[in-house]
mmCIF file with all atom_site columns, C-alpha atoms and ligand atoms in Angstrom:
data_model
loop_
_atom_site.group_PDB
_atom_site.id
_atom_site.type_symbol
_atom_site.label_atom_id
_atom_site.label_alt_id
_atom_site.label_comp_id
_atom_site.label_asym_id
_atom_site.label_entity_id
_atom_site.label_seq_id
_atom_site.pdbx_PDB_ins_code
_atom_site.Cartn_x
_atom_site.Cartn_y
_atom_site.Cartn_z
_atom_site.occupancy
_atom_site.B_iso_or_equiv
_atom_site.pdbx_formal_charge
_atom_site.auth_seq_id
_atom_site.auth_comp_id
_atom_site.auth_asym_id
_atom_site.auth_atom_id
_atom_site.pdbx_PDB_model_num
ATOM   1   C  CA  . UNK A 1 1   ? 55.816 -1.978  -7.999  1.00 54.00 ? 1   UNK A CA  1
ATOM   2   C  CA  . UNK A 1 2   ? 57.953 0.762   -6.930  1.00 66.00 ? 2   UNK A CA  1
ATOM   3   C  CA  . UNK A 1 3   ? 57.188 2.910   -4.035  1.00 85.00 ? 3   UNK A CA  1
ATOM   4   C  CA  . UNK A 1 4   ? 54.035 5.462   -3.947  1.00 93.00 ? 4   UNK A CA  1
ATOM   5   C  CA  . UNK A 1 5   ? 54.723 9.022   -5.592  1.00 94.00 ? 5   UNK A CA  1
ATOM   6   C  CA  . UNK A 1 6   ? 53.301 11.500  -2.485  1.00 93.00 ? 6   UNK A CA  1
ATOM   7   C  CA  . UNK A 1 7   ? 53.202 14.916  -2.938  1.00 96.00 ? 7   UNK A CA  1
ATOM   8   C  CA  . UNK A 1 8   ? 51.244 17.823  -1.266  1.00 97.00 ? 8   UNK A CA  1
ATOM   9   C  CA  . UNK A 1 9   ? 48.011 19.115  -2.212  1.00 96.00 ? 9   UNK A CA  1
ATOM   10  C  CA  . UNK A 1 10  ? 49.762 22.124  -3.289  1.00 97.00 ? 10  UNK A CA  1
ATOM   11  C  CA  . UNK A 1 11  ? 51.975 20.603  -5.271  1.00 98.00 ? 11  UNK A CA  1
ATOM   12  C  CA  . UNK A 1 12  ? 49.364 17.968  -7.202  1.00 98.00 ? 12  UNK A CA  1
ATOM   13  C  CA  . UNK A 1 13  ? 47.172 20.930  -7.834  1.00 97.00 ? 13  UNK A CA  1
ATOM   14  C  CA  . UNK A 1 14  ? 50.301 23.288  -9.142  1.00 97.00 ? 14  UNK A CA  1
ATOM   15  C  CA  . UNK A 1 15  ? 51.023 20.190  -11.477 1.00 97.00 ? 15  UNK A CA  1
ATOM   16  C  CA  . UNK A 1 16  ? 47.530 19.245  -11.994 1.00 97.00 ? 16  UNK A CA  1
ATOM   17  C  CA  . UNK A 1 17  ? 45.485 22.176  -12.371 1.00 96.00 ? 17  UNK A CA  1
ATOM   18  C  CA  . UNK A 1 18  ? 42.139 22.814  -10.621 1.00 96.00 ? 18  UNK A CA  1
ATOM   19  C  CA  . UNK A 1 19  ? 40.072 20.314  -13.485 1.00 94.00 ? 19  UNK A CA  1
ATOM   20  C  CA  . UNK A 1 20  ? 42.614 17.556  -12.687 1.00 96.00 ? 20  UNK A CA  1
ATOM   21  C  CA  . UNK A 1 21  ? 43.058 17.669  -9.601  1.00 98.00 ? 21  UNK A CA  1
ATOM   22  C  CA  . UNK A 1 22  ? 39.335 18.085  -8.546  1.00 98.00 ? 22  UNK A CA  1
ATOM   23  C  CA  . UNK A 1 23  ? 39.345 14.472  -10.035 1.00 98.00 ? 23  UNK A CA  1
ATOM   24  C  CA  . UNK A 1 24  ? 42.589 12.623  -9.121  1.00 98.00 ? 24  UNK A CA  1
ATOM   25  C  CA  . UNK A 1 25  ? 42.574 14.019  -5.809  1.00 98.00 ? 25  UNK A CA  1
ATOM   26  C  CA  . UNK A 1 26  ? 39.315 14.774  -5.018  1.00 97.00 ? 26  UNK A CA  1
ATOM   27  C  CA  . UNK A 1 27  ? 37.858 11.719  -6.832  1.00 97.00 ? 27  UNK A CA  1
ATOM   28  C  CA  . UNK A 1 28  ? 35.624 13.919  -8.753  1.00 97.00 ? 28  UNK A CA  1
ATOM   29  C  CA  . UNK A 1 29  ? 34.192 13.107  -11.927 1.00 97.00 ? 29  UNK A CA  1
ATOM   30  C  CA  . UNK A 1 30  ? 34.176 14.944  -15.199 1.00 97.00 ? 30  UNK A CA  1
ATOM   31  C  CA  . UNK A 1 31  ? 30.908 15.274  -16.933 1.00 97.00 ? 31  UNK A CA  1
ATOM   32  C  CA  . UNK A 1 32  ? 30.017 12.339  -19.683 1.00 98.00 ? 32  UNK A CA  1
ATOM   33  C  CA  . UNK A 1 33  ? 31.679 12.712  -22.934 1.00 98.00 ? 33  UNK A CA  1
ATOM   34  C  CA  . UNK A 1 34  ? 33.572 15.624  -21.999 1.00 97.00 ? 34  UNK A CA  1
ATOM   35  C  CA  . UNK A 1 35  ? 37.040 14.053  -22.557 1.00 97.00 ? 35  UNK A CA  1
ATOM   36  C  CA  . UNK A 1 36  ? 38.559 13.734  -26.117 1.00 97.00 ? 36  UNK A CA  1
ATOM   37  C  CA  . UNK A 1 37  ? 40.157 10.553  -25.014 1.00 98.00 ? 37  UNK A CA  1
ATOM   38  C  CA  . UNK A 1 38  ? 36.628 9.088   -25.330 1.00 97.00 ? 38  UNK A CA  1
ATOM   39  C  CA  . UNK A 1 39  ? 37.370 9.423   -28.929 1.00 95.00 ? 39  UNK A CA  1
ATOM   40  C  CA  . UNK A 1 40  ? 41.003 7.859   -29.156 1.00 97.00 ? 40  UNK A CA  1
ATOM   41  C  CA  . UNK A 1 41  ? 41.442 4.997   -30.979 1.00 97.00 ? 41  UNK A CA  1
ATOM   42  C  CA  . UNK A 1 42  ? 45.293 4.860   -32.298 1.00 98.00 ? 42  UNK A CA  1
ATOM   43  C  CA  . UNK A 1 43  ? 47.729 2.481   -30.667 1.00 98.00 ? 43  UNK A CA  1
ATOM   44  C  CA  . UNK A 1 44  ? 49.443 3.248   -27.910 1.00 98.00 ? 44  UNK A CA  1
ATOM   45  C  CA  . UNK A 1 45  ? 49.890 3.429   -23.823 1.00 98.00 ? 45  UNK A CA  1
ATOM   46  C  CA  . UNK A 1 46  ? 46.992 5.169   -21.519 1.00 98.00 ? 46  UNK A CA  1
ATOM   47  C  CA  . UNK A 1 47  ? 49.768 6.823   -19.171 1.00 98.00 ? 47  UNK A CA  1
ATOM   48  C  CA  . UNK A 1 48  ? 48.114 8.101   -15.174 1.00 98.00 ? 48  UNK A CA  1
ATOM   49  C  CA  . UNK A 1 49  ? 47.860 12.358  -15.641 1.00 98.00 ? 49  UNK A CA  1
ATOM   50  C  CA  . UNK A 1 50  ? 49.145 11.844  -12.355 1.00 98.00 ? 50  UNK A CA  1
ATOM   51  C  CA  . UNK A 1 51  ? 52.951 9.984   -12.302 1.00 97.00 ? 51  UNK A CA  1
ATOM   52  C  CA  . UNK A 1 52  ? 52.824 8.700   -15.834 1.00 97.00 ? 52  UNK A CA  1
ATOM   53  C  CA  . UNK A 1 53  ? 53.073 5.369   -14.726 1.00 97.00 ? 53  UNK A CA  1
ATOM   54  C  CA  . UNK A 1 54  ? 51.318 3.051   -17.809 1.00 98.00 ? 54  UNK A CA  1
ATOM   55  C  CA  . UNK A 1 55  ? 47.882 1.685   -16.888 1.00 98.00 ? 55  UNK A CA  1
ATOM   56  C  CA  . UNK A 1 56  ? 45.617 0.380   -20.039 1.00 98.00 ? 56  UNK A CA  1
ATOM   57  C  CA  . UNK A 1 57  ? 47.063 -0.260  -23.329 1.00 98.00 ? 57  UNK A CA  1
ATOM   58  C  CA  . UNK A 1 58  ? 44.909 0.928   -26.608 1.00 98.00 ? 58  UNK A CA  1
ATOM   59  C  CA  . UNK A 1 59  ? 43.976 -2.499  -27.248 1.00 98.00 ? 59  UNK A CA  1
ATOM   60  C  CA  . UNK A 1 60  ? 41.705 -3.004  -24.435 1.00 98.00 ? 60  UNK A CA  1
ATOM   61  C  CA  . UNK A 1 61  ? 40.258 -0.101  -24.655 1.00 98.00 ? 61  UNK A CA  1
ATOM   62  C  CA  . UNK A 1 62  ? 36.209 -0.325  -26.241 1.00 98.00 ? 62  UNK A CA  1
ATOM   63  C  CA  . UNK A 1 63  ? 33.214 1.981   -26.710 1.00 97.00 ? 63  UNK A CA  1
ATOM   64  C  CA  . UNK A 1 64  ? 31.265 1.178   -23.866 1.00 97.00 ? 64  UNK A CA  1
ATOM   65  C  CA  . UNK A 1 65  ? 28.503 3.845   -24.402 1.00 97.00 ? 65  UNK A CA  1
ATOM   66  C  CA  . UNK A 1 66  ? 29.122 6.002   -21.227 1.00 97.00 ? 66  UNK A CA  1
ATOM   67  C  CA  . UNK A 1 67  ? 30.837 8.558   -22.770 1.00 98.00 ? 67  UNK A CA  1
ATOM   68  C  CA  . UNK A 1 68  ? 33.886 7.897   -20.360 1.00 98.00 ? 68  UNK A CA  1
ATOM   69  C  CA  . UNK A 1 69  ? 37.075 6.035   -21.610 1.00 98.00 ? 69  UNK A CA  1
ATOM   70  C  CA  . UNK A 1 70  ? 36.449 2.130   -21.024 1.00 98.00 ? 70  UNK A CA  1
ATOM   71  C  CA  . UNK A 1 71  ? 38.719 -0.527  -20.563 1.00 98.00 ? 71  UNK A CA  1
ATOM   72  C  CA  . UNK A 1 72  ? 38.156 -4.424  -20.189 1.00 98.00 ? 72  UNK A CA  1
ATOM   73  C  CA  . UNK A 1 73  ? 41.911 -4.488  -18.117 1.00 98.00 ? 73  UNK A CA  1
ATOM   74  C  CA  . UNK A 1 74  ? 44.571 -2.691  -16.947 1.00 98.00 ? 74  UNK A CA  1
ATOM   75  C  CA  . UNK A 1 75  ? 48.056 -3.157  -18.005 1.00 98.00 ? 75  UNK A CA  1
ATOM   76  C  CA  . UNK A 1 76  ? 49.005 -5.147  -15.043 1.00 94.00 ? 76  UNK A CA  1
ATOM   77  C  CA  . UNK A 1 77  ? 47.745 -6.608  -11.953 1.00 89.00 ? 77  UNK A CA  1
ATOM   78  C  CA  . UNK A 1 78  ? 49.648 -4.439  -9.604  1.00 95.00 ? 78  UNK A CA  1
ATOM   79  C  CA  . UNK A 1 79  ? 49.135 -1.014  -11.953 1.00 97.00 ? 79  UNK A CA  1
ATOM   80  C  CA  . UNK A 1 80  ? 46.461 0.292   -10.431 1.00 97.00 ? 80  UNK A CA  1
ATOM   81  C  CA  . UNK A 1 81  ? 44.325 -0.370  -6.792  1.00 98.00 ? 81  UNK A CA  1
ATOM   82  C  CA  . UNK A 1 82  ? 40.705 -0.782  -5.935  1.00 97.00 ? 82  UNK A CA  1
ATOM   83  C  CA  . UNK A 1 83  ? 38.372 0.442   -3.011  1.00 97.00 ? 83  UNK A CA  1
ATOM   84  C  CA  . UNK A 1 84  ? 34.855 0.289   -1.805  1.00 97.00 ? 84  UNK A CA  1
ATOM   85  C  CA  . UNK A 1 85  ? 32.986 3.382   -2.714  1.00 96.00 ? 85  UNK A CA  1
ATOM   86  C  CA  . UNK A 1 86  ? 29.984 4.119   -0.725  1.00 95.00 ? 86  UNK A CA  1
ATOM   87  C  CA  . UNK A 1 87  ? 29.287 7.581   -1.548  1.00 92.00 ? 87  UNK A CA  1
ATOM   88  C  CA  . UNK A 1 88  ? 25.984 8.773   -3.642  1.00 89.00 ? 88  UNK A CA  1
ATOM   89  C  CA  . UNK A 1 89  ? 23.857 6.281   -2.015  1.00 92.00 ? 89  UNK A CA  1
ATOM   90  C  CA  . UNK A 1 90  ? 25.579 3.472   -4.006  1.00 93.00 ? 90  UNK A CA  1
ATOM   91  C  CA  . UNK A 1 91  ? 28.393 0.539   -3.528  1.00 96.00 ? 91  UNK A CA  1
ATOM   92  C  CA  . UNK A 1 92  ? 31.030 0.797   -6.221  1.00 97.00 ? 92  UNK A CA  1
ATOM   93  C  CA  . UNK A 1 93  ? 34.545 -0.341  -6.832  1.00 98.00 ? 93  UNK A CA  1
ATOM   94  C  CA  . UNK A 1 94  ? 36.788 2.805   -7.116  1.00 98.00 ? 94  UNK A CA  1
ATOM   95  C  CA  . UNK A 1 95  ? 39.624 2.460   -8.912  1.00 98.00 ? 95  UNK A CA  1
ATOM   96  C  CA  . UNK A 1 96  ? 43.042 4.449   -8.366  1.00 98.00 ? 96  UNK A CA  1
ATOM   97  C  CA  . UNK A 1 97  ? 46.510 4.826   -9.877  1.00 98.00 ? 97  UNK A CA  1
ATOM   98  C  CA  . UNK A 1 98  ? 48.969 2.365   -7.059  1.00 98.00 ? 98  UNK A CA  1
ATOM   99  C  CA  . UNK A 1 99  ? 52.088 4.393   -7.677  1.00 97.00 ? 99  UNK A CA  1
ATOM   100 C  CA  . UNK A 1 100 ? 50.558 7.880   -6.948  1.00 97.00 ? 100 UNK A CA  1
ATOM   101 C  CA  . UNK A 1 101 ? 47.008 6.843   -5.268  1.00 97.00 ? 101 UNK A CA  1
ATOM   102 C  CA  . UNK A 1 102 ? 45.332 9.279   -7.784  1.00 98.00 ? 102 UNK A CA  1
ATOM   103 C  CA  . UNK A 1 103 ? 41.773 8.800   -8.480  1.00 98.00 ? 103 UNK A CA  1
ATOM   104 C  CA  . UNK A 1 104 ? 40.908 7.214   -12.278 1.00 98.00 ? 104 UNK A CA  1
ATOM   105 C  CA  . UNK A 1 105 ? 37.271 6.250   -11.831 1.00 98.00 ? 105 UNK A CA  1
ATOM   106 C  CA  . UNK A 1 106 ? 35.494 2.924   -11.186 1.00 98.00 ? 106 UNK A CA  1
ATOM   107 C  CA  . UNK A 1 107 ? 35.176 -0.881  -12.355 1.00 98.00 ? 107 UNK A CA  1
ATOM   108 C  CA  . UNK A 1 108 ? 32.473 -2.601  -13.232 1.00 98.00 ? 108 UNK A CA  1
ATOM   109 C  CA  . UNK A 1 109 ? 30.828 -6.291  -13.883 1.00 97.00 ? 109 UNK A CA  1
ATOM   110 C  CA  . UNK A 1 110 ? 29.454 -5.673  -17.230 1.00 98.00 ? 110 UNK A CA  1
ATOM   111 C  CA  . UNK A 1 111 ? 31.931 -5.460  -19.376 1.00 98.00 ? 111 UNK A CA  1
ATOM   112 C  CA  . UNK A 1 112 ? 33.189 -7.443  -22.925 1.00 98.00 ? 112 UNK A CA  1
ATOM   113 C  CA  . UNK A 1 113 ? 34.926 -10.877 -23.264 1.00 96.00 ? 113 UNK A CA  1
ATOM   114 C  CA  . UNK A 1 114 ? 37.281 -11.705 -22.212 1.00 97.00 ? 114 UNK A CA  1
ATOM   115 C  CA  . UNK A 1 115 ? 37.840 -10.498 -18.578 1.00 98.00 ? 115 UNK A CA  1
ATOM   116 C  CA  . UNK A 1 116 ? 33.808 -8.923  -18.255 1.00 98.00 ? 116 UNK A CA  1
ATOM   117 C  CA  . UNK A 1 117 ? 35.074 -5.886  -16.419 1.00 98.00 ? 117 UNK A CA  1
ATOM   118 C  CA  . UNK A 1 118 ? 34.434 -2.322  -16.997 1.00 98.00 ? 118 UNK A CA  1
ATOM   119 C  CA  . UNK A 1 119 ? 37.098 0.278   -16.154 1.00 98.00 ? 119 UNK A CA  1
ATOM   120 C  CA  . UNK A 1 120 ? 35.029 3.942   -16.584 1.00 98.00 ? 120 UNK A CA  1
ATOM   121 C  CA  . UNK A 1 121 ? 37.966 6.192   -16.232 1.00 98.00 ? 121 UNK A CA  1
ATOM   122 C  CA  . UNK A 1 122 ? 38.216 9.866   -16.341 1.00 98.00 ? 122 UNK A CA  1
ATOM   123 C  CA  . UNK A 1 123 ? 39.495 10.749  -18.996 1.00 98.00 ? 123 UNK A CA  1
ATOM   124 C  CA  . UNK A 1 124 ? 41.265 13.854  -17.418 1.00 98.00 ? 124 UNK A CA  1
ATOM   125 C  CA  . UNK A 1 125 ? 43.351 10.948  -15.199 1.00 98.00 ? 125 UNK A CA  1
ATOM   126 C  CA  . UNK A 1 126 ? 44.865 9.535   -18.227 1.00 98.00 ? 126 UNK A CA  1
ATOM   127 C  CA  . UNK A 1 127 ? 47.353 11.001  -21.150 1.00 98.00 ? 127 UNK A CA  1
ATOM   128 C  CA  . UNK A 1 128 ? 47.928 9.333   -24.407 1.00 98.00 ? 128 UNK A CA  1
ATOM   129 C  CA  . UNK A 1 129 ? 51.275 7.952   -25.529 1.00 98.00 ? 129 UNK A CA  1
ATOM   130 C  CA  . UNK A 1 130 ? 50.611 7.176   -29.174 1.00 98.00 ? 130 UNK A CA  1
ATOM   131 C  CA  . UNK A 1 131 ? 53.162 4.406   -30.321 1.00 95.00 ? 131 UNK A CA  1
ATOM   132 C  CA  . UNK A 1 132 ? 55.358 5.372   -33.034 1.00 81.00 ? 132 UNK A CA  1
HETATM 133 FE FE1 . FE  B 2 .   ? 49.707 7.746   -10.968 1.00 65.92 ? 1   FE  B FE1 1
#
């Protein structure tokens, strides 16, 4: 992994917008079924909104139900980092981009074969790359 993308707040919500960057940098969430990524389903590369680094390929992506994007794994083991989330009364795994620490969403244990995990990811943290 190369090193971390760091920018200021200025500059991630001049690049961002106000929508996006209340979520990668504020580690907001975007309402269910909001995103039109919940509906993707050619091939391709789930890129971070933030860096554009890759993060979950189309084939490991599966309607969970949620009405957030859901992945069973990310691309690599080193693509993106986790972190205990204690906020709304609950303990979750947060999930964030490793190159430019922005916020994607959370992982959890109840997801398909074969891995069993659950990436819920905002859908406003990720852009398509269709393959061609
Ligand atoms: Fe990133």
């Amino acid at each position: 992994m190369s090193e971390k993308i760091t920018k200021s707040e200025q500059e991630w919500m001049d690049q961002l917008g106000f929508e996006a960057f209340k979520i990668m940098r504020m580690k907001g969430t975007e309402r269910a079924g909001t995103s039109p990524l919940n509906h993707e389903k050619r091939k391709g590369m789930f890129v971070c909104a933030g860096c554009g680094e890759p993060l979950f390929a189309s084939d490991t992506k599966y309607e969970s139900g949620s009405g957030w994007p859901s992945f069973y794994q990310p691309i690599g083991d080193d693509a993106i980092e986790e972190e205990v989330d204690k906020s709304l009364w609950m303990t979750r795994t947060e999930v964030h981009c490793a190159k430019c620490d922005g916020h994607l969403g959370h992982v959890f244990p109840d997801g398909p074969k074969p891995t069993g995990q659950r990436y819920c990811i905002n859908g406003a943290s990720l852009k398509f790359k269709p393959e061609d």
